[in-house]
GROMACS .gro file of C-alpha atoms in nm:
model
  425
    1MET     CA    1  -1.103   3.298 -12.265
    2THR     CA    2  -0.833   3.526 -12.096
    3LEU     CA    3  -0.695   3.851 -12.175
    4ASP     CA    4  -0.423   3.873 -12.417
    5PRO     CA    5  -0.116   4.066 -12.297
    6VAL     CA    6  -0.176   4.348 -12.535
    7HIS     CA    7  -0.552   4.384 -12.414
    8PHE     CA    8  -0.426   4.374 -12.046
    9ASP     CA    9  -0.163   4.632 -12.116
   10GLY     CA   10  -0.423   4.862 -12.276
   11ILE     CA   11  -0.649   4.832 -11.985
   12ALA     CA   12  -0.383   4.889 -11.756
   13ARG     CA   13  -0.270   5.193 -11.937
   14LEU     CA   14  -0.592   5.356 -11.872
   15ALA     CA   15  -0.495   5.435 -11.523
   16GLY     CA   16  -0.241   5.680 -11.673
   17ARG     CA   17  -0.526   5.903 -11.763
   18ILE     CA   18  -0.653   5.948 -11.406
   19ASP     CA   19  -0.525   6.195 -11.177
   20HIS     CA   20  -0.611   6.062 -10.826
   21GLY     CA   21  -0.583   6.399 -10.655
   22THR     CA   22  -0.420   6.459 -10.322
   23ASP     CA   23  -0.106   6.223 -10.294
   24GLU     CA   24  -0.096   5.949 -10.008
   25ARG     CA   25   0.117   6.174  -9.771
   26ASP     CA   26  -0.138   6.466  -9.763
   27ARG     CA   27  -0.429   6.204  -9.711
   28ARG     CA   28  -0.252   6.072  -9.406
   29ALA     CA   29  -0.201   6.437  -9.263
   30PHE     CA   30  -0.544   6.535  -9.332
   31ALA     CA   31  -0.675   6.222  -9.133
   32GLU     CA   32  -0.444   6.343  -8.858
   33THR     CA   33  -0.622   6.696  -8.869
   34VAL     CA   34  -0.974   6.513  -8.868
   35TRP     CA   35  -0.867   6.311  -8.549
   36ALA     CA   36  -0.713   6.604  -8.386
   37GLU     CA   37  -0.989   6.860  -8.458
   38PHE     CA   38  -1.324   6.712  -8.535
   39LEU     CA   39  -1.417   6.419  -8.338
   40ASP     CA   40  -1.443   6.546  -7.967
   41PRO     CA   41  -1.724   6.592  -8.037
   42LEU     CA   42  -1.840   6.559  -8.411
   43VAL     CA   43  -2.145   6.796  -8.437
   44HIS     CA   44  -2.391   6.839  -8.714
   45ASP     CA   45  -2.666   7.089  -8.746
   46GLY     CA   46  -2.616   7.152  -8.373
   47ARG     CA   47  -2.657   6.788  -8.281
   48THR     CA   48  -2.376   6.569  -8.145
   49VAL     CA   49  -2.341   6.260  -8.361
   50LEU     CA   50  -2.019   6.121  -8.259
   51GLU     CA   51  -1.833   6.150  -7.930
   52PRO     CA   52  -1.581   5.975  -7.732
   53VAL     CA   53  -1.717   5.760  -7.426
   54ASP     CA   54  -1.368   5.823  -7.269
   55GLU     CA   55  -1.059   5.989  -7.344
   56GLN     CA   56  -1.008   6.019  -7.731
   57ALA     CA   57  -0.686   5.786  -7.822
   58ARG     CA   58  -0.534   5.561  -8.044
   59ARG     CA   59  -0.366   5.250  -7.882
   60LEU     CA   60  -0.185   4.932  -7.996
   61VAL     CA   61  -0.124   4.604  -7.855
   62ASP     CA   62   0.141   4.341  -7.970
   63CYS     CA   63  -0.041   4.059  -8.153
   64GLU     CA   64   0.144   3.763  -7.997
   65ALA     CA   65   0.141   3.925  -7.639
   66VAL     CA   66  -0.254   3.982  -7.640
   67ALA     CA   67  -0.305   3.624  -7.790
   68LEU     CA   68  -0.121   3.480  -7.505
   69ASP     CA   69  -0.314   3.681  -7.212
   70ASP     CA   70  -0.573   3.519  -7.004
   71PRO     CA   71  -0.932   3.574  -7.169
   72ALA     CA   72  -1.126   3.862  -7.001
   73PHE     CA   73  -1.446   3.631  -7.030
   74PRO     CA   74  -1.419   3.280  -6.951
   75THR     CA   75  -1.682   3.156  -7.193
   76GLU     CA   76  -1.832   3.304  -7.517
   77HIS     CA   77  -2.128   3.257  -7.741
   78GLY     CA   78  -2.180   3.366  -8.085
   79LEU     CA   79  -2.500   3.413  -8.308
   80ASP     CA   80  -2.528   3.436  -8.679
   81ALA     CA   81  -2.795   3.388  -8.945
   82GLY     CA   82  -2.773   3.264  -9.310
   83THR     CA   83  -3.004   3.286  -9.607
   84ILE     CA   84  -3.077   3.130  -9.946
   85ASN     CA   85  -3.114   3.483 -10.079
   86PRO     CA   86  -3.432   3.606 -10.241
   87THR     CA   87  -3.583   3.368 -10.510
   88THR     CA   88  -3.852   3.459 -10.742
   89PHE     CA   89  -4.093   3.204 -10.883
   90LYS     CA   90  -4.305   3.218 -11.198
   91ASN     CA   91  -4.631   3.217 -10.989
   92GLY     CA   92  -4.541   3.557 -10.850
   93LEU     CA   93  -4.406   3.440 -10.526
   94VAL     CA   94  -4.072   3.606 -10.406
   95ILE     CA   95  -3.929   3.393 -10.112
   96ASP     CA   96  -3.621   3.412  -9.883
   97ILE     CA   97  -3.545   3.154  -9.605
   98ALA     CA   98  -3.306   3.229  -9.300
   99GLN     CA   99  -3.182   2.993  -9.030
  100ALA     CA  100  -3.016   3.126  -8.726
  101ALA     CA  101  -2.780   2.929  -8.496
  102MET     CA  102  -2.588   3.012  -8.172
  103SER     CA  103  -2.230   2.883  -8.108
  104ALA     CA  104  -2.064   2.825  -7.769
  105THR     CA  105  -1.698   2.779  -7.627
  106PRO     CA  106  -1.671   2.538  -7.462
  107SER     CA  107  -1.891   2.357  -7.721
  108ASP     CA  108  -2.267   2.301  -7.629
  109LEU     CA  109  -2.411   2.017  -7.862
  110ASP     CA  110  -2.781   2.083  -7.761
  111LEU     CA  111  -2.722   2.443  -7.835
  112HIS     CA  112  -2.547   2.377  -8.171
  113ARG     CA  113  -2.834   2.162  -8.279
  114SER     CA  114  -3.094   2.409  -8.217
  115ARG     CA  115  -3.216   2.641  -8.509
  116THR     CA  116  -3.477   2.906  -8.589
  117THR     CA  117  -3.589   2.898  -8.939
  118VAL     CA  118  -3.815   3.183  -9.086
  119MET     CA  119  -3.937   3.197  -9.439
  120THR     CA  120  -4.070   3.545  -9.567
  121VAL     CA  121  -4.318   3.543  -9.880
  122HIS     CA  122  -4.409   3.831 -10.102
  123SER     CA  123  -4.691   3.825 -10.360
  124ASN     CA  124  -4.888   4.078 -10.535
  125ASP     CA  125  -5.176   3.841 -10.536
  126GLU     CA  126  -5.400   3.960 -10.251
  127THR     CA  127  -5.557   3.628 -10.204
  128MET     CA  128  -5.243   3.466 -10.116
  129THR     CA  129  -5.252   3.360  -9.737
  130VAL     CA  130  -4.985   3.238  -9.522
  131ASP     CA  131  -5.004   3.055  -9.164
  132GLU     CA  132  -4.799   3.250  -8.977
  133THR     CA  133  -4.800   3.050  -8.633
  134TRP     CA  134  -4.454   2.927  -8.480
  135GLY     CA  135  -4.400   2.543  -8.524
  136LYS     CA  136  -4.134   2.320  -8.396
  137PHE     CA  137  -3.928   2.032  -8.573
  138ASP     CA  138  -3.608   1.815  -8.501
  139GLU     CA  139  -3.776   1.676  -8.178
  140GLY     CA  140  -3.854   2.020  -8.037
  141TYR     CA  141  -3.482   2.150  -8.047
  142SER     CA  142  -3.573   2.401  -8.354
  143ARG     CA  143  -3.850   2.611  -8.458
  144SER     CA  144  -3.998   2.769  -8.778
  145ARG     CA  145  -4.236   3.038  -8.901
  146ALA     CA  146  -4.350   3.175  -9.243
  147VAL     CA  147  -4.422   3.543  -9.279
  148LYS     CA  148  -4.631   3.717  -9.542
  149ILE     CA  149  -4.504   4.059  -9.663
  150PRO     CA  150  -4.745   4.305  -9.804
  151PRO     CA  151  -4.718   4.404 -10.173
  152LEU     CA  152  -4.406   4.628 -10.228
  153PRO     CA  153  -4.304   4.543 -10.587
  154ARG     CA  154  -4.003   4.753 -10.607
  155PHE     CA  155  -3.844   4.645 -10.285
  156ALA     CA  156  -3.991   4.276 -10.248
  157GLU     CA  157  -3.649   4.115 -10.262
  158GLY     CA  158  -3.483   4.345 -10.013
  159VAL     CA  159  -3.768   4.329  -9.780
  160VAL     CA  160  -3.808   3.939  -9.796
  161HIS     CA  161  -3.435   3.914  -9.738
  162ALA     CA  162  -3.406   4.159  -9.438
  163LEU     CA  163  -3.714   4.035  -9.255
  164ALA     CA  164  -3.620   3.677  -9.283
  165LEU     CA  165  -3.251   3.749  -9.162
  166TYR     CA  166  -3.324   3.989  -8.878
  167LEU     CA  167  -3.646   3.787  -8.758
  168ALA     CA  168  -3.469   3.453  -8.738
  169GLU     CA  169  -3.146   3.628  -8.584
  170SER     CA  170  -3.321   3.807  -8.316
  171THR     CA  171  -3.569   3.536  -8.221
  172HIS     CA  172  -3.297   3.297  -8.175
  173ALA     CA  173  -3.093   3.529  -7.971
  174ARG     CA  174  -3.393   3.581  -7.730
  175ASP     CA  175  -3.480   3.227  -7.705
  176HIS     CA  176  -3.111   3.142  -7.605
  177ALA     CA  177  -3.014   3.454  -7.407
  178GLU     CA  178  -3.049   3.248  -7.055
  179THR     CA  179  -2.788   3.009  -7.217
  180VAL     CA  180  -2.504   3.283  -7.224
  181SER     CA  181  -2.331   3.304  -6.902
  182ASP     CA  182  -2.054   3.555  -7.000
  183LEU     CA  183  -2.058   3.724  -7.336
  184LEU     CA  184  -2.245   3.712  -7.666
  185VAL     CA  185  -2.097   3.819  -7.988
  186LEU     CA  186  -2.337   3.881  -8.286
  187ASP     CA  187  -2.205   3.839  -8.609
  188GLY     CA  188  -2.284   4.172  -8.764
  189PRO     CA  189  -2.402   4.508  -8.610
  190LEU     CA  190  -2.603   4.539  -8.276
  191TYR     CA  191  -2.915   4.653  -8.437
  192PRO     CA  192  -3.083   4.556  -8.764
  193ARG     CA  193  -2.910   4.817  -8.970
  194GLY     CA  194  -3.053   4.715  -9.286
  195LEU     CA  195  -3.394   4.758  -9.165
  196LEU     CA  196  -3.314   5.098  -8.978
  197ARG     CA  197  -3.166   5.212  -9.325
  198TRP     CA  198  -3.506   5.187  -9.512
  199ALA     CA  199  -3.658   5.509  -9.340
  200ASP     CA  200  -3.377   5.706  -9.478
  201GLN     CA  201  -3.394   5.588  -9.827
  202HIS     CA  202  -3.737   5.565  -9.975
  203PRO     CA  203  -4.086   5.705  -9.887
  204ASP     CA  204  -4.245   5.368  -9.961
  205LEU     CA  205  -4.037   5.174  -9.730
  206ALA     CA  206  -4.055   5.458  -9.458
  207ASP     CA  207  -4.458   5.421  -9.485
  208PHE     CA  208  -4.409   5.031  -9.446
  209LEU     CA  209  -4.215   5.076  -9.141
  210LEU     CA  210  -4.497   5.302  -9.001
  211ASP     CA  211  -4.780   5.091  -9.120
  212ASP     CA  212  -4.665   4.736  -9.100
  213PRO     CA  213  -4.619   4.583  -8.748
  214ARG     CA  214  -4.338   4.320  -8.876
  215PRO     CA  215  -4.044   4.563  -8.891
  216THR     CA  216  -4.125   4.708  -8.567
  217THR     CA  217  -4.152   4.370  -8.412
  218VAL     CA  218  -3.813   4.272  -8.532
  219LEU     CA  219  -3.653   4.592  -8.392
  220GLU     CA  220  -3.850   4.535  -8.055
  221ASN     CA  221  -3.682   4.185  -8.036
  222TYR     CA  222  -3.330   4.344  -8.034
  223VAL     CA  223  -3.433   4.613  -7.783
  224ARG     CA  224  -3.570   4.347  -7.560
  225LEU     CA  225  -3.268   4.154  -7.610
  226VAL     CA  226  -3.058   4.432  -7.487
  227GLU     CA  227  -3.286   4.474  -7.179
  228THR     CA  228  -3.255   4.083  -7.113
  229PHE     CA  229  -2.858   4.119  -7.112
  230VAL     CA  230  -2.864   4.451  -6.912
  231ASP     CA  231  -3.087   4.290  -6.625
  232ARG     CA  232  -2.855   3.982  -6.627
  233ASN     CA  233  -2.547   4.190  -6.635
  234VAL     CA  234  -2.414   3.986  -6.914
  235PRO     CA  235  -2.272   4.201  -7.208
  236LEU     CA  236  -2.330   4.153  -7.560
  237VAL     CA  237  -2.152   4.303  -7.876
  238GLY     CA  238  -2.188   4.320  -8.235
  239PHE     CA  239  -1.874   4.232  -8.455
  240VAL     CA  240  -1.913   4.388  -8.783
  241LYS     CA  241  -1.676   4.249  -9.036
  242ASN     CA  242  -1.735   4.495  -9.321
  243PRO     CA  243  -1.817   4.840  -9.163
  244ALA     CA  244  -1.953   5.061  -9.414
  245THR     CA  245  -2.081   5.351  -9.201
  246ARG     CA  246  -2.062   5.694  -9.350
  247VAL     CA  247  -2.165   5.924  -9.058
  248LEU     CA  248  -1.816   6.076  -9.003
  249THR     CA  249  -1.721   6.126  -9.361
  250ARG     CA  250  -2.065   6.264  -9.457
  251THR     CA  251  -2.075   6.501  -9.179
  252LEU     CA  252  -1.736   6.624  -9.257
  253LYS     CA  253  -1.847   6.685  -9.615
  254ALA     CA  254  -2.144   6.874  -9.520
  255LYS     CA  255  -1.965   7.122  -9.308
  256ARG     CA  256  -2.016   7.472  -9.433
  257ASP     CA  257  -1.796   7.663  -9.214
  258VAL     CA  258  -1.476   7.471  -9.294
  259ASP     CA  259  -1.326   7.419  -9.622
  260LEU     CA  260  -1.281   7.041  -9.620
  261SER     CA  261  -1.233   6.817  -9.926
  262VAL     CA  262  -1.292   6.472  -9.781
  263PRO     CA  263  -1.124   6.204  -9.998
  264TRP     CA  264  -1.252   5.901  -9.809
  265SER     CA  265  -1.561   5.693  -9.947
  266ASP     CA  266  -1.657   5.579  -9.592
  267ASP     CA  267  -1.565   5.597  -9.247
  268SER     CA  268  -1.352   5.259  -9.244
  269ALA     CA  269  -1.109   5.431  -9.501
  270LEU     CA  270  -1.052   5.722  -9.289
  271PHE     CA  271  -0.992   5.514  -8.968
  272THR     CA  272  -0.765   5.275  -9.165
  273ARG     CA  273  -0.552   5.566  -9.237
  274LEU     CA  274  -0.565   5.664  -8.873
  275LEU     CA  275  -0.469   5.352  -8.733
  276GLU     CA  276  -0.207   5.200  -9.000
  277ARG     CA  277   0.141   5.213  -8.870
  278GLY     CA  278   0.462   5.228  -9.081
  279GLU     CA  279   0.709   5.442  -9.257
  280TYR     CA  280   0.823   5.546  -9.593
  281VAL     CA  281   1.113   5.375  -9.712
  282ASP     CA  282   1.354   5.423 -10.026
  283ASP     CA  283   1.260   5.214 -10.353
  284VAL     CA  284   1.365   5.196 -10.697
  285ASP     CA  285   1.090   5.429 -10.802
  286GLY     CA  286   1.127   5.665 -10.518
  287ASP     CA  287   0.982   5.574 -10.189
  288ARG     CA  288   0.701   5.338 -10.077
  289TRP     CA  289   0.482   5.277  -9.776
  290GLU     CA  290   0.607   4.992  -9.561
  291ARG     CA  291   0.332   4.879  -9.322
  292ASP     CA  292   0.425   4.768  -8.960
  293THR     CA  293   0.250   4.435  -8.889
  294SER     CA  294   0.352   4.358  -8.531
  295ALA     CA  295   0.071   4.514  -8.368
  296LEU     CA  296  -0.325   4.544  -8.384
  297THR     CA  297  -0.410   4.914  -8.320
  298TYR     CA  298  -0.758   5.052  -8.208
  299THR     CA  299  -0.940   5.352  -8.112
  300ASN     CA  300  -1.120   5.440  -7.788
  301TRP     CA  301  -1.500   5.383  -7.767
  302PHE     CA  302  -1.726   5.634  -7.932
  303ARG     CA  303  -2.098   5.704  -7.884
  304SER     CA  304  -2.275   5.716  -8.224
  305ARG     CA  305  -2.604   5.910  -8.276
  306GLY     CA  306  -2.607   5.976  -8.637
  307GLY     CA  307  -2.730   5.795  -8.954
  308VAL     CA  308  -2.887   5.457  -8.864
  309ASP     CA  309  -2.774   5.470  -8.518
  310ARG     CA  310  -3.002   5.775  -8.465
  311PRO     CA  311  -3.335   5.586  -8.384
  312LEU     CA  312  -3.169   5.412  -8.081
  313SER     CA  313  -2.998   5.719  -7.954
  314ALA     CA  314  -3.143   5.882  -7.639
  315GLU     CA  315  -3.324   6.153  -7.866
  316GLY     CA  316  -3.440   5.878  -8.112
  317ASP     CA  317  -3.804   5.734  -8.146
  318ALA     CA  318  -3.659   5.380  -8.174
  319LEU     CA  319  -3.951   5.340  -8.453
  320GLY     CA  320  -4.211   5.359  -8.181
  321VAL     CA  321  -4.073   5.069  -8.000
  322GLU     CA  322  -4.120   5.125  -7.621
  323ARG     CA  323  -3.780   5.128  -7.397
  324HIS     CA  324  -3.796   5.011  -7.031
  325LEU     CA  325  -3.456   5.145  -6.965
  326GLU     CA  326  -3.314   5.484  -6.984
  327HIS     CA  327  -3.302   5.574  -7.351
  328GLU     CA  328  -2.906   5.639  -7.345
  329ALA     CA  329  -2.862   5.280  -7.231
  330TYR     CA  330  -2.946   5.152  -7.586
  331GLU     CA  331  -2.722   5.392  -7.761
  332VAL     CA  332  -2.465   5.248  -8.008
  333THR     CA  333  -2.124   5.262  -7.887
  334PHE     CA  334  -1.821   5.136  -8.083
  335PHE     CA  335  -1.467   5.110  -8.138
  336VAL     CA  336  -1.268   5.006  -8.418
  337VAL     CA  337  -0.963   4.763  -8.456
  338TYR     CA  338  -0.717   4.746  -8.750
  339ASP     CA  339  -0.536   4.422  -8.820
  340PRO     CA  340  -0.225   4.524  -9.025
  341ARG     CA  341  -0.158   4.153  -9.102
  342ASP     CA  342  -0.455   4.152  -9.362
  343ASP     CA  343  -0.484   4.532  -9.395
  344LEU     CA  344  -0.839   4.491  -9.254
  345LEU     CA  345  -1.059   4.709  -9.017
  346TYR     CA  346  -1.334   4.585  -8.776
  347ARG     CA  347  -1.583   4.756  -8.594
  348ILE     CA  348  -1.735   4.617  -8.261
  349GLU     CA  349  -2.052   4.786  -8.124
  350ALA     CA  350  -2.202   4.749  -7.775
  351PRO     CA  351  -2.489   4.922  -7.590
  352TYR     CA  352  -2.387   5.217  -7.381
  353ALA     CA  353  -2.559   5.049  -7.086
  354PHE     CA  354  -2.223   4.832  -7.076
  355THR     CA  355  -1.964   5.047  -7.222
  356LYS     CA  356  -2.027   5.333  -6.972
  357ASP     CA  357  -1.856   5.146  -6.709
  358PRO     CA  358  -1.465   5.169  -6.740
  359GLU     CA  359  -1.380   4.818  -6.608
  360THR     CA  360  -1.648   4.638  -6.849
  361ARG     CA  361  -1.539   4.875  -7.140
  362GLU     CA  362  -1.195   4.747  -7.088
  363ARG     CA  363  -1.266   4.386  -7.062
  364LEU     CA  364  -1.483   4.390  -7.383
  365THR     CA  365  -1.181   4.576  -7.549
  366MET     CA  366  -0.918   4.329  -7.445
  367GLN     CA  367  -1.149   4.015  -7.512
  368LEU     CA  368  -1.222   4.125  -7.869
  369LEU     CA  369  -0.858   4.226  -7.940
  370GLN     CA  370  -0.740   3.878  -7.815
  371ASP     CA  371  -1.007   3.707  -8.031
  372VAL     CA  372  -0.876   3.903  -8.346
  373ALA     CA  373  -0.520   3.830  -8.270
  374ILE     CA  374  -0.566   3.454  -8.212
  375ALA     CA  375  -0.824   3.403  -8.517
  376HIS     CA  376  -0.609   3.621  -8.750
  377GLY     CA  377  -0.954   3.780  -8.832
  378PRO     CA  378  -1.320   3.777  -8.688
  379PRO     CA  379  -1.348   3.578  -8.359
  380THR     CA  380  -1.334   3.212  -8.372
  381ILE     CA  381  -1.678   3.210  -8.195
  382VAL     CA  382  -1.820   3.407  -8.481
  383ALA     CA  383  -1.682   3.184  -8.751
  384LYS     CA  384  -1.828   2.889  -8.548
  385ALA     CA  385  -2.170   3.047  -8.565
  386ASP     CA  386  -2.137   3.132  -8.929
  387GLU     CA  387  -2.044   2.774  -9.001
  388LEU     CA  388  -2.376   2.643  -8.815
  389ALA     CA  389  -2.599   2.886  -8.986
  390ARG     CA  390  -2.450   2.898  -9.335
  391ILE     CA  391  -2.681   2.760  -9.614
  392SER     CA  392  -2.420   2.583  -9.870
  393ASN     CA  393  -2.475   2.661 -10.231
  394ALA     CA  394  -2.552   2.305 -10.297
  395GLU     CA  395  -2.815   2.328 -10.020
  396LYS     CA  396  -2.969   2.635 -10.160
  397ALA     CA  397  -3.007   2.481 -10.506
  398SER     CA  398  -3.178   2.182 -10.346
  399LEU     CA  399  -3.413   2.400 -10.134
  400ARG     CA  400  -3.520   2.588 -10.443
  401GLU     CA  401  -3.600   2.279 -10.630
  402THR     CA  402  -3.808   2.153 -10.344
  403LEU     CA  403  -3.987   2.477 -10.326
  404GLU     CA  404  -4.059   2.447 -10.719
  405GLU     CA  405  -4.220   2.112 -10.648
  406ARG     CA  406  -4.432   2.249 -10.338
  407PHE     CA  407  -4.561   2.555 -10.536
  408ASP     CA  408  -4.577   2.358 -10.872
  409ALA     CA  409  -4.408   2.667 -11.009
  410ALA     CA  410  -4.055   2.703 -11.154
  411GLN     CA  411  -3.804   2.939 -11.048
  412ASP     CA  412  -3.816   3.257 -11.263
  413ARG     CA  413  -3.475   3.222 -11.413
  414THR     CA  414  -3.275   3.447 -11.623
  415TYR     CA  415  -2.979   3.402 -11.848
  416ASP     CA  416  -2.731   3.481 -11.568
  417ASP     CA  417  -2.884   3.200 -11.364
  418HIS     CA  418  -2.834   2.960 -11.649
  419ARG     CA  419  -2.484   3.074 -11.717
  420TRP     CA  420  -2.361   3.071 -11.365
  421ASP     CA  421  -2.518   2.747 -11.283
  422GLU     CA  422  -2.265   2.592 -11.500
  423GLN     CA  423  -1.987   2.738 -11.304
  424PRO     CA  424  -1.798   2.545 -11.055
  425TYR     CA  425  -1.883   2.643 -10.678
   0.00000   0.00000   0.00000
């Protein structure tokens, strides 16, 4: 049943009750102040949490021109992992399944066939056991493993999801690292951000990180992955499609020595204001902002040592994982690119081991800009990996039915499950 026009108007009229504070012109001016005065470096409690790798600058490149340039890297590989999402059964099991896949351009059919599959299992029943050894399937092209998660009732779904996803992704990346000859693009951040965030959120999860070897093993996979690529002198980057970091905005709000009223919900909203180009033009209701969509705009690279990036910074403890290179080599560096054609912002991350070199830094920048310009969004190599790793809705439903048969226990369904099952995909 749809909204009647009178109901629609009644809801829309509620907007008139909201004074949204500072107008858009003032917000743009404030963004310029932040850019000019606070980011070189950004300091919190005496610590530098953000600073430029090189000269702080905003740049632009014509979409069509960069798309026609010769690629900075002759070949690219992409990596992604997909899951069925946490599923609870009536026997108390909470399960998620992840599969990771790697894509290549030019195509490599044997590589595309390979999968790493991980099933994570949570139960409050202490007698439940799991054979955690790795096994092979599909004529040896793929391998799989089941992992038992210790009792964490409040966080069962989040833990089984994160560990399945990151263990599958990091293991697959390490297994096929030698295949990558020029550049690896991870679909997502450079390190397991969801896992690193646990220590900051809940004491129970912080204890889990300290007491259980599994999260540390997953993080160690990413640390060793960086070391492998540094040893081979082959760069890797993480392409974050929905960046939601708050290091910058949170630090600005915490500054007591400056009167700042920060209007942005996260760092992406601020960077979007800084990178969006255009002008105010006359309109029937006064004036409106008209965006220039001809060029991609982007920032310089920054070194990030705050929030979830702190554990892998030079002064961080990496959750106890031993690091074989100089600690600063692992630091997260990033730049952001704004695509005005879709009004979307992307964050590209790479270890400082690669971005400290000006030539490599420039090559990575131009390659990712070209990828975005051509794909009109995330790089094609990332979309290709996503397509290989994705588990469709129909496949998820089928897998859950198979698990019900194997466990002789039905899925613990709610009314919402019943309601949405009847909706078309």
